[in-house]
Tab-separated table of N, CA and C in Angstrom:
chain	number	residue	atom	x	y	z
A	21	MET	N	75.134	91.645	132.078
A	21	MET	CA	75.614	93.031	132.261
A	21	MET	C	74.646	93.831	133.136
A	22	ALA	N	75.198	94.603	134.041
A	22	ALA	CA	74.350	95.416	134.920
A	22	ALA	C	74.259	96.837	134.379
A	23	LEU	N	73.105	97.182	133.830
A	23	LEU	CA	72.946	98.527	133.256
A	23	LEU	C	72.651	99.530	134.362
A	24	GLY	N	73.323	100.685	134.304
A	24	GLY	CA	73.086	101.727	135.308
A	24	GLY	C	73.775	101.416	136.623
A	25	ARG	N	74.607	100.358	136.645
A	25	ARG	CA	75.304	100.014	137.894
A	25	ARG	C	76.811	100.068	137.669
A	26	PRO	N	77.515	100.982	138.315
A	26	PRO	CA	78.967	101.136	138.170
A	26	PRO	C	79.706	99.910	138.703
A	27	MET	N	80.566	99.327	137.869
A	27	MET	CA	81.336	98.157	138.283
A	27	MET	C	82.771	98.565	138.581
A	28	THR	N	83.406	97.891	139.531
A	28	THR	CA	84.780	98.232	139.909
A	28	THR	C	85.747	97.859	138.790
A	29	SER	N	85.382	96.870	137.971
A	29	SER	CA	86.278	96.435	136.894
A	29	SER	C	86.210	97.406	135.727
A	30	SER	N	87.355	97.864	135.260
A	30	SER	CA	87.399	98.813	134.144
A	30	SER	C	86.786	98.179	132.900
A	31	LYS	N	86.992	96.874	132.723
A	31	LYS	CA	86.444	96.186	131.544
A	31	LYS	C	84.923	96.284	131.561
A	32	ASN	N	84.322	96.041	132.714
A	32	ASN	CA	82.867	96.119	132.829
A	32	ASN	C	82.390	97.538	132.536
A	33	LEU	N	83.139	98.532	133.010
A	33	LEU	CA	82.765	99.928	132.773
A	33	LEU	C	82.744	100.202	131.279
A	34	GLU	N	83.763	99.722	130.571
A	34	GLU	CA	83.832	99.943	129.125
A	34	GLU	C	82.641	99.282	128.448
A	35	LEU	N	82.300	98.064	128.865
A	35	LEU	CA	81.176	97.347	128.268
A	35	LEU	C	79.880	98.120	128.515
A	36	ASP	N	79.671	98.567	129.745
A	36	ASP	CA	78.460	99.328	130.074
A	36	ASP	C	78.401	100.616	129.262
A	37	SER	N	79.541	101.286	129.107
A	37	SER	CA	79.583	102.535	128.346
A	37	SER	C	79.158	102.279	126.908
A	38	SER	N	79.652	101.187	126.327
A	38	SER	CA	79.311	100.861	124.942
A	38	SER	C	77.808	100.623	124.821
A	39	VAL	N	77.235	99.932	125.794
A	39	VAL	CA	75.798	99.640	125.762
A	39	VAL	C	74.998	100.929	125.885
A	40	GLN	N	75.416	101.811	126.796
A	40	GLN	CA	74.697	103.071	126.991
A	40	GLN	C	74.761	103.923	125.724
A	41	LEU	N	75.926	103.897	125.051
A	41	LEU	CA	76.072	104.699	123.835
A	41	LEU	C	75.192	104.111	122.745
């Protein structure tokens, strides 16, 4: 997972959001 890096895939965005939270 790339933290702090916006991904074009919505799934990746959701995963990153969960990690940030």
